Coordinates of C-alpha atoms in Angstrom, one line a residue:
X1151 CA 3.5 12.8 9.1
X1152 CA 3.4 9.5 11.0
X1153 CA 3.0 11.3 14.4
X1154 CA -0.2 13.0 13.1
X1155 CA -1.7 9.9 11.5
X1156 CA -4.9 8.1 12.6
X1157 CA -5.3 4.6 11.2
X1158 CA -7.6 1.7 12.1
X1159 CA -5.4 -1.3 13.0
X1160 CA -5.8 -4.8 14.1
X1161 CA -4.4 -4.9 17.6
X1162 CA -2.6 -7.9 19.2
X1163 CA -4.1 -9.2 22.4
X1164 CA -2.1 -9.7 25.6
X1165 CA -2.5 -13.5 25.1
X1166 CA -1.0 -13.2 21.6
X1167 CA 2.0 -11.4 23.0
X1168 CA 2.5 -13.8 25.8
X1169 CA 2.3 -16.7 23.4
X1170 CA 5.4 -15.5 21.5
X1171 CA 7.4 -14.3 24.5
X1172 CA 9.3 -16.8 26.5
X1173 CA 9.1 -16.0 30.2
X1174 CA 12.4 -17.7 30.9
X1175 CA 14.2 -15.5 28.5
X1176 CA 12.6 -12.4 30.0
X1177 CA 13.8 -13.5 33.5
X1178 CA 17.3 -14.2 32.1
X1179 CA 17.3 -10.7 30.5
X1180 CA 16.4 -9.1 33.8
X1181 CA 19.1 -11.1 35.6
X1182 CA 21.7 -9.6 33.3
X1183 CA 20.7 -6.1 34.3
X1184 CA 23.1 -3.8 36.1
X1185 CA 22.6 -4.0 39.9
X1186 CA 24.5 -2.7 42.9
X1187 CA 23.9 -6.1 44.6
X1188 CA 25.7 -8.0 41.7
X1189 CA 28.3 -5.6 40.3
X1190 CA 30.2 -6.5 37.2
X1191 CA 31.9 -4.5 34.4
X1192 CA 30.9 -4.1 30.8
X1193 CA 32.1 -2.1 27.8
X1194 CA 35.7 -2.1 28.8
X1195 CA 38.4 -0.6 26.6
X1196 CA 40.4 -3.3 24.7
X1197 CA 43.8 -3.1 23.2
X1198 CA 44.9 -4.2 19.7
X1199 CA 46.0 -7.6 21.0
X1200 CA 42.4 -8.8 21.5
X1201 CA 40.0 -6.3 20.0
X1202 CA 40.1 -7.5 16.4
X1203 CA 39.5 -11.1 17.6
X1204 CA 36.6 -10.0 19.7
X1205 CA 34.9 -8.2 16.8
X1206 CA 35.2 -11.3 14.6
X1207 CA 33.9 -13.6 17.4
X1208 CA 30.4 -12.0 17.0
X1209 CA 30.1 -13.2 13.4
X1210 CA 28.2 -16.4 14.5
X1211 CA 25.5 -14.4 16.1
X1212 CA 24.9 -12.2 13.0
X1213 CA 25.0 -15.3 10.8
X1214 CA 22.3 -16.9 13.0
X1215 CA 20.1 -13.9 13.2
X1216 CA 18.1 -14.3 9.8
X1217 CA 17.2 -17.8 10.7
X1218 CA 16.2 -16.9 14.2
X1219 CA 14.1 -14.0 13.0
X1220 CA 12.3 -16.1 10.5
X1221 CA 11.5 -18.8 13.1
X1222 CA 10.0 -16.1 15.4
X1223 CA 8.0 -14.8 12.4
X1224 CA 6.7 -18.3 11.7
X1225 CA 5.8 -18.7 15.4
X1226 CA 4.0 -15.4 15.3
X1227 CA 2.0 -16.5 12.2
X1228 CA 1.0 -19.7 14.1
X1229 CA -0.5 -17.6 16.9
X1230 CA -1.9 -14.5 15.2
X1231 CA -2.3 -15.6 11.5
X1232 CA -0.2 -12.8 10.0
X1233 CA 2.6 -14.2 7.9
X1234 CA 5.9 -12.2 7.6
X1235 CA 9.1 -13.2 5.9
X1236 CA 12.6 -11.6 5.8
X1237 CA 11.6 -10.5 2.2
X1238 CA 7.9 -10.4 1.3
X1239 CA 7.1 -10.4 -2.4
X1240 CA 3.8 -9.1 -3.8
X1241 CA 2.7 -8.9 -7.4
X1242 CA 2.7 -11.0 -10.5
X1243 CA 4.3 -14.4 -10.0
X1244 CA 6.1 -14.0 -13.3
X1245 CA 7.1 -10.4 -12.9
X1246 CA 9.8 -9.0 -15.2
X1247 CA 10.1 -5.7 -13.4
X1248 CA 10.4 -5.6 -9.6
X1249 CA 10.9 -2.7 -7.1
X1250 CA 12.8 -3.4 -3.9
X1251 CA 12.1 -1.1 -0.9
X1252 CA 11.3 -1.0 2.8
X1253 CA 9.3 1.0 5.3
X1254 CA 6.0 2.9 4.8
X1255 CA 6.6 3.3 1.1
X1256 CA 6.1 -0.4 0.7
X1257 CA 2.4 -0.1 1.4
X1258 CA 2.0 2.3 -1.5
X1259 CA 4.1 0.0 -3.7
X1260 CA 1.9 -3.0 -2.8
X1261 CA -1.3 -1.0 -3.7
X1262 CA 0.2 0.0 -7.0
X1263 CA 1.6 -3.3 -7.9
X1264 CA -1.7 -5.1 -7.2
X1265 CA -3.5 -2.6 -9.4
X1266 CA -1.1 -3.0 -12.3
X1267 CA -0.8 -6.8 -12.0
X1268 CA -4.6 -7.2 -12.1
X1269 CA -4.4 -5.4 -15.4
X1270 CA -1.9 -7.8 -16.9
X1271 CA 1.4 -5.9 -16.1
X1272 CA 4.3 -8.2 -15.1
X1273 CA 5.4 -6.2 -12.2
X1274 CA 6.1 -6.8 -8.5
X1275 CA 7.5 -5.4 -5.3
X1276 CA 9.9 -6.9 -2.8
X1277 CA 9.4 -5.6 0.8
X1278 CA 12.5 -5.8 3.0
X1279 CA 11.5 -6.8 6.5
X1280 CA 15.0 -7.5 7.9
X1281 CA 17.6 -5.1 6.5
X1282 CA 20.6 -6.0 8.6
X1283 CA 21.9 -8.7 8.6
X1284 CA 21.0 -8.8 4.9
X1285 CA 20.4 -12.4 4.0
X1286 CA 21.5 -13.0 0.4
X1287 CA 19.9 -16.5 0.3
X1288 CA 16.5 -15.3 1.4
X1289 CA 16.7 -12.3 -0.9
X1290 CA 17.3 -14.4 -4.0
X1291 CA 14.7 -17.0 -3.0
X1292 CA 12.0 -14.3 -2.8
X1293 CA 12.6 -12.9 -6.4
X1294 CA 10.6 -14.3 -9.3
X1295 CA 12.9 -16.2 -11.8
X1296 CA 11.5 -14.2 -14.7
X1297 CA 12.8 -10.8 -13.4
X1298 CA 14.7 -8.8 -15.9
X1299 CA 15.0 -5.4 -14.1
X1300 CA 15.2 -4.3 -10.5
X1301 CA 14.8 -0.8 -9.1
X1302 CA 15.9 -0.2 -5.5
X1303 CA 14.3 2.7 -3.8
X1304 CA 16.2 4.3 -0.9
X1305 CA 14.7 7.0 1.4
X1306 CA 18.1 8.5 2.0
X1307 CA 20.8 10.4 0.2
X1308 CA 24.5 9.5 0.7
X1309 CA 26.5 12.2 -1.1
X1310 CA 29.7 10.8 -2.7
X1311 CA 28.7 7.2 -2.4
X1312 CA 28.5 4.9 -5.4
X1313 CA 24.9 4.3 -4.5
X1314 CA 22.5 4.4 -1.5
X1315 CA 22.7 1.6 1.1
X1316 CA 19.8 -0.7 -0.2
X1317 CA 21.1 -0.3 -3.8
X1318 CA 24.6 -1.4 -2.8
X1319 CA 23.3 -4.3 -0.8
X1320 CA 21.1 -5.5 -3.7
X1321 CA 24.0 -5.3 -6.2
X1322 CA 26.3 -7.1 -3.8
X1323 CA 23.8 -9.8 -3.1
X1324 CA 23.3 -10.4 -6.9
X1325 CA 27.1 -10.5 -7.4
X1326 CA 27.7 -12.9 -4.5
X1327 CA 24.7 -15.0 -5.6
X1328 CA 26.2 -15.3 -9.1
X1329 CA 29.6 -16.3 -7.6
X1330 CA 27.9 -19.0 -5.5
X1331 CA 25.6 -20.2 -8.3
X1332 CA 22.5 -19.2 -6.4
X1333 CA 20.8 -16.9 -9.0
X1334 CA 17.2 -18.1 -9.7
X1335 CA 17.2 -16.5 -13.2
X1336 CA 19.1 -17.3 -16.4
X1337 CA 20.3 -13.7 -17.0
X1338 CA 21.6 -11.1 -14.5
X1339 CA 18.8 -8.5 -14.2
X1340 CA 19.6 -4.8 -14.7
X1341 CA 19.6 -2.8 -11.4
X1342 CA 18.6 0.8 -11.2
X1343 CA 18.9 2.8 -8.0
X1344 CA 16.6 5.7 -7.0
X1345 CA 15.8 8.0 -4.2
X1346 CA 12.3 9.1 -3.0
X1347 CA 10.4 10.6 -0.1
X1348 CA 13.0 12.6 1.8
X1349 CA 11.5 14.6 4.6
X1350 CA 8.2 12.9 4.0
X1351 CA 8.0 14.2 0.4
X1352 CA 5.0 12.6 -1.2
X1353 CA 5.3 9.1 -2.7
X1354 CA 2.3 8.1 -4.7
X1355 CA 1.2 5.3 -7.0
X1356 CA 1.9 7.7 -10.0
X1357 CA 5.5 7.8 -9.0
X1358 CA 5.8 4.1 -8.6
X1359 CA 4.3 3.6 -12.0
X1360 CA 6.9 6.1 -13.3
X1361 CA 9.6 3.9 -11.9
X1362 CA 8.2 0.9 -13.6
X1363 CA 8.0 2.8 -16.9
X1364 CA 11.6 3.8 -16.5
X1365 CA 12.6 0.2 -16.0
X1366 CA 10.8 -0.8 -19.2
X1367 CA 12.8 1.7 -21.3
X1368 CA 14.8 0.1 -24.1
X1369 CA 18.5 -0.2 -22.9
X1370 CA 19.7 0.2 -26.5
X1371 CA 17.6 3.3 -27.2
X1372 CA 19.0 6.8 -27.1
X1373 CA 17.1 7.6 -23.9
X1374 CA 18.4 4.8 -21.7
X1375 CA 17.0 4.0 -18.2
X1376 CA 18.3 6.5 -15.7
X1377 CA 20.6 5.2 -13.0
X1378 CA 20.7 6.9 -9.6
X1379 CA 17.4 8.7 -10.3
X1380 CA 15.1 10.7 -8.1
X1381 CA 11.3 10.5 -8.2
X1382 CA 8.8 13.0 -6.8
X1383 CA 10.8 16.2 -7.4
X1384 CA 11.8 18.2 -10.4
X1385 CA 15.6 18.3 -10.4
X1386 CA 16.4 21.1 -12.9
X1387 CA 20.0 21.4 -11.5
X1388 CA 21.6 18.0 -11.8
X1389 CA 18.7 16.4 -13.8
X1390 CA 18.3 13.2 -11.8
X1391 CA 14.5 13.2 -11.8
X1392 CA 12.4 10.9 -13.9
X1393 CA 9.1 11.7 -15.4
X1394 CA 5.7 10.4 -14.2
X1395 CA 2.0 11.1 -14.9
X1396 CA 0.6 12.7 -11.7
X1397 CA -3.0 12.0 -12.7
X1398 CA -2.5 8.2 -12.4
X1399 CA -4.5 6.8 -9.5
X1400 CA -5.2 3.4 -8.1
X1401 CA -7.8 4.2 -5.5
X1402 CA -11.1 2.4 -5.8
X1403 CA -14.6 3.9 -6.0
X1404 CA -15.6 2.2 -2.7
X1405 CA -13.2 4.5 -0.7
X1406 CA -14.7 7.8 0.5
X1407 CA -12.1 10.6 0.3
X1408 CA -12.6 14.0 1.9
X1409 CA -10.2 17.0 2.3
X1410 CA -10.8 19.8 4.7
X1411 CA -9.0 23.1 4.5
X1412 CA -8.8 25.3 7.6
X1413 CA -6.8 27.8 9.6
X1414 CA -4.7 26.8 12.6
X1415 CA -6.6 26.9 15.9
X1416 CA -10.1 27.1 14.2
X1417 CA -10.9 23.5 15.3
X1418 CA -11.0 21.9 11.9
X1419 CA -8.2 19.4 12.6
X1420 CA -9.7 18.4 16.0
X1421 CA -13.1 18.0 14.6
X1422 CA -11.8 15.8 11.7
X1423 CA -9.8 13.7 14.2
X1424 CA -13.0 13.1 16.1
X1425 CA -14.9 12.2 12.9
X1426 CA -12.5 9.7 11.6
X1427 CA -12.2 8.1 15.1
X1428 CA -15.9 7.7 15.3
X1429 CA -16.1 6.1 11.8
X1430 CA -13.2 3.8 12.6
X1431 CA -14.5 2.7 16.1
X1432 CA -18.3 2.6 15.6
X1433 CA -18.6 1.2 12.0
X1434 CA -17.1 -1.7 10.1
X1435 CA -15.2 0.7 7.8
X1436 CA -11.4 1.0 7.8
X1437 CA -10.5 4.6 8.4
X1438 CA -7.4 6.8 8.0
X1439 CA -6.6 10.4 8.7
X1440 CA -3.6 12.6 7.7
X1441 CA -3.3 16.1 9.1
X1442 CA -1.0 18.6 7.5
X1443 CA 0.1 21.7 9.4
X1444 CA 3.3 23.5 10.2
X1445 CA 5.2 25.2 13.0
X1446 CA 3.5 28.5 12.5
X1447 CA 0.7 27.2 14.6
X1448 CA -2.4 29.6 14.8
X1449 CA -3.5 31.2 11.6
X1450 CA -1.5 29.0 9.2
X1451 CA -3.3 26.8 6.7
X1452 CA -4.2 23.3 7.8
X1453 CA -5.3 20.4 5.6
X1454 CA -7.1 17.3 6.8
X1455 CA -7.1 14.2 4.6
X1456 CA -9.7 11.6 5.5
X1457 CA -10.3 8.2 3.9
X1458 CA -12.7 5.4 4.9
X1459 CA -14.1 2.3 3.2
X1460 CA -14.8 -1.4 3.6
X1461 CA -11.3 -2.7 2.8
X1462 CA -7.9 -2.1 4.5
X1463 CA -6.3 1.1 3.4
X1464 CA -2.7 0.9 2.0
X1465 CA -2.7 4.5 0.7
X1466 CA 0.2 6.1 2.7
X1467 CA 0.0 9.4 0.8
X1468 CA -2.2 12.5 0.7
X1469 CA -5.5 12.6 -1.2
X1470 CA -5.3 14.2 -4.7
X1471 CA -8.7 13.0 -6.0
X1472 CA -11.3 13.9 -3.4
X1473 CA -15.0 13.3 -3.4
X1474 CA -15.7 16.0 -0.8
X1475 CA -13.9 19.2 -0.1
X1476 CA -14.6 21.4 2.9
X1477 CA -13.2 25.0 3.1
X1478 CA -13.4 26.4 6.6

């Protein structure tokens, strides 16, 4: 889907980029390049007498990476004004239920969390910016002290594993934090692990609300919160899926939503790409276009999903409540 998306973005200028790139480091990088004039050898085979030691010698670089990345993020914020952290928290400051995830799904999570928090729900989302090295200290600092339940959402499936990668890292971080006395909360939160969005499967605010509802389930009740769940599919084989209300929506009335159905090669997709580009470039509106078609090319059904409105659009999912529908 990402390769067929049109989105209005705030671009960096060349001056912005030059301000955060050190020319001396660029020259040093180029000097290290392979060259016939300055031959040297890299990537040699190593025997057991030194290989293990060499692998451990890199620890200091990995240990230093989180701090270095955060310093560069802070430097970037000073130049551009956009603030990023290794873990960015959004939602209620006293949230009791928090979703942990990364990637494009985090935009939908932020949209949903903002909607629910504005209506009094004590929920939040923690967006992972730097996954590896995973900084335990920064992760724990970013969590609200009132959190009682966490749900990690992985966009992958590791058959046979105890849990997916992000789930395992979060559980390990909490365990190490407890051992080191770093936990910001009085009681260890319950952690659920889930999977979503494989092969660009839809991931909507309704599904995120379904995850929050699952986290709120009474642990002592007969229907306990489901560990290692899936969201967005109906798993009637191994019964991993959790329920959600597909009619739930967070999109505001100020967003124009249009869906156009066409046939491959009839020009509908091209025309809609032109339309959304004109709206994005020639008006103050933020604009977004998603275009759904398959490998059958000409003659197959195409669907164009267009959004535009006065505010930035965080809806990284297809339209299911349209104000205009065109059938070509």
